[in-house]
Amino acid sequence: MAKDRGHFATKFGILMATVGSAVGLGNIWRFPYQVGEGGGSVFIIFYLIAVFFIGIPAMVGEFIIGRHSHANAVDSFKKIAPGTKWHGIGYLGVLTGFIIDCYYCVVTGWTLYYLFLSASGGLLGNTVEGYSELFTNFAGGTFMPIVFLFMVIAITGIIVSFGIKDGIEKTSKIMMPLLFVTLVVLAVHSLFLPATQEGLDFLFLPEISSLNFDTLLSAIGQAFYSLSLGMACLITYSSYFTDDVNLSKTAARISIIDLMVALLASVIIFPAVFSFGMEPEQGPGLVFKVLPSVFSQMSFGYLWSVMFYVLLFLAALTSFISITEVVVAYISESFKITRKKAVIITCSIFSVIGAITSLSFGPLKDFTIAGMNIFGCFDYLSTNILLPVGGILTSLFVGWRLDRKIIEEQLALSPSKKFIFNLYIFSFRYVIPIAVGAVLIASLLT
Ligand code: TRP
């Protein structure tokens, strides 16, 4: 069974692929702003607490299910709890992955376009308004964003069709180190800009007024999203893990690397933004409108802009690949078709829905559901509702339903570490469901 599904070949490959999933737009355009808004180091401390007490155990929970069952999102639950309805969590995961992918491919397409634009020199020498117009015209267009979205889907499709070892693992082992090098070079450069101190102050100075429950909830939500939790993504990846991998250590390493990337991305962005008299923004505005203007004023701006968009593109692509794998693994194994066929089916559907989503910035911008365009709707539904629901259910499943022997076996703790085992169980049963439940309720109320 496990043999012909494929698996990762090396521990380094496992780490790079899983970090590739975790490190994404969440680190580069969501985290920095949240830190700035959430009172600098106040948010960072809450975020550390969220990663340590909720993120890492939740990740280990997904790893236990995946590696024990060696099966896709849906079958893993069916194997562990046959004849029950628990595999609904798997369906929910595949659906969530589907929805996230339909908007994630749009943004990944934008990052690829900006990479081309910066490499061709076309991103320099514009005015602040010019950059804003450039982005609005591009994203609101009918043709170009869809061309780039198709390119992203095609690249992803090709990588995923090569399978785990020859596709995802091989490319992650090249792309992630490249991403780290780019990140470090850019961060070091940022420390020598005129307003470095101001940028770092915005990021790190504690704003005591942010010391409240809302900031804590945003930190938990951010940790969940950034660590790719709640939609069986890590269940799917860990189903290809080899048995010699220590799950707790791997989860800790991934979380630390993910955190470092988020912090370095913030160190890259804020000193640069302040040095050139711009205001920090969140999301697309920041990376596609503000930063181009910042780069164009820097010396060697060409170099820095190309590096930044390489970074952004690789981060987005490897995350997009991981979500796609959830859907592809499920379709190919459930309908008993080859991986290639499953990729073609999945990517065709993404292309159509992705294209429609992309149009929500142009011709379809007046089409709204509950006041949000299609893109906003997919984002809200998946991030604010489906992911927390998936996370809560997965954690309850591991804590209350999963045989303790399976957990013990997967954690491979020595008998002297009974305390850590109990701590995990306590997190699965109470801490994660309550904390993530609070995030869900808060986002439903606002
Ligand atoms: N973690 C990625 C980011 O930070 C996004 C992502 C990939 C994700 N796979 C996921 C989010 C699964 C939630 C669930 O951008």
Short mmCIF file of C-alpha atoms in Angstrom, two decimals, residues 122-135 278 288-294 296-297:
data_model
loop_
_atom_site.label_atom_id
_atom_site.label_comp_id
_atom_site.label_asym_id
_atom_site.label_seq_id
_atom_site.Cartn_x
_atom_site.Cartn_y
_atom_site.Cartn_z
CA GLY A 122 10.06 47.49 -16.61
CA LEU A 123 9.44 48.02 -12.92
CA LEU A 124 11.77 50.93 -12.39
CA GLY A 125 11.40 54.66 -12.83
CA ASN A 126 7.67 55.11 -12.26
CA THR A 127 5.91 57.45 -9.84
CA VAL A 128 4.03 56.44 -6.71
CA GLU A 129 0.70 56.91 -8.50
CA GLY A 130 2.15 55.20 -11.56
CA TYR A 131 2.83 52.02 -9.60
CA SER A 132 -0.60 52.02 -8.12
CA GLU A 133 -2.14 52.41 -11.55
CA LEU A 134 0.13 49.76 -13.01
CA PHE A 135 -1.07 47.21 -10.50
CA MET A 278 6.07 55.44 2.17
CA PHE A 288 2.73 45.32 -5.58
CA LYS A 289 2.27 49.08 -5.13
CA VAL A 290 4.44 50.35 -2.27
CA LEU A 291 7.51 48.18 -2.70
CA PRO A 292 8.05 48.78 -6.44
CA SER A 293 8.19 52.46 -5.67
CA VAL A 294 10.66 51.82 -2.86
CA SER A 296 12.91 52.29 -7.83
CA GLN A 297 14.38 54.84 -5.42
#
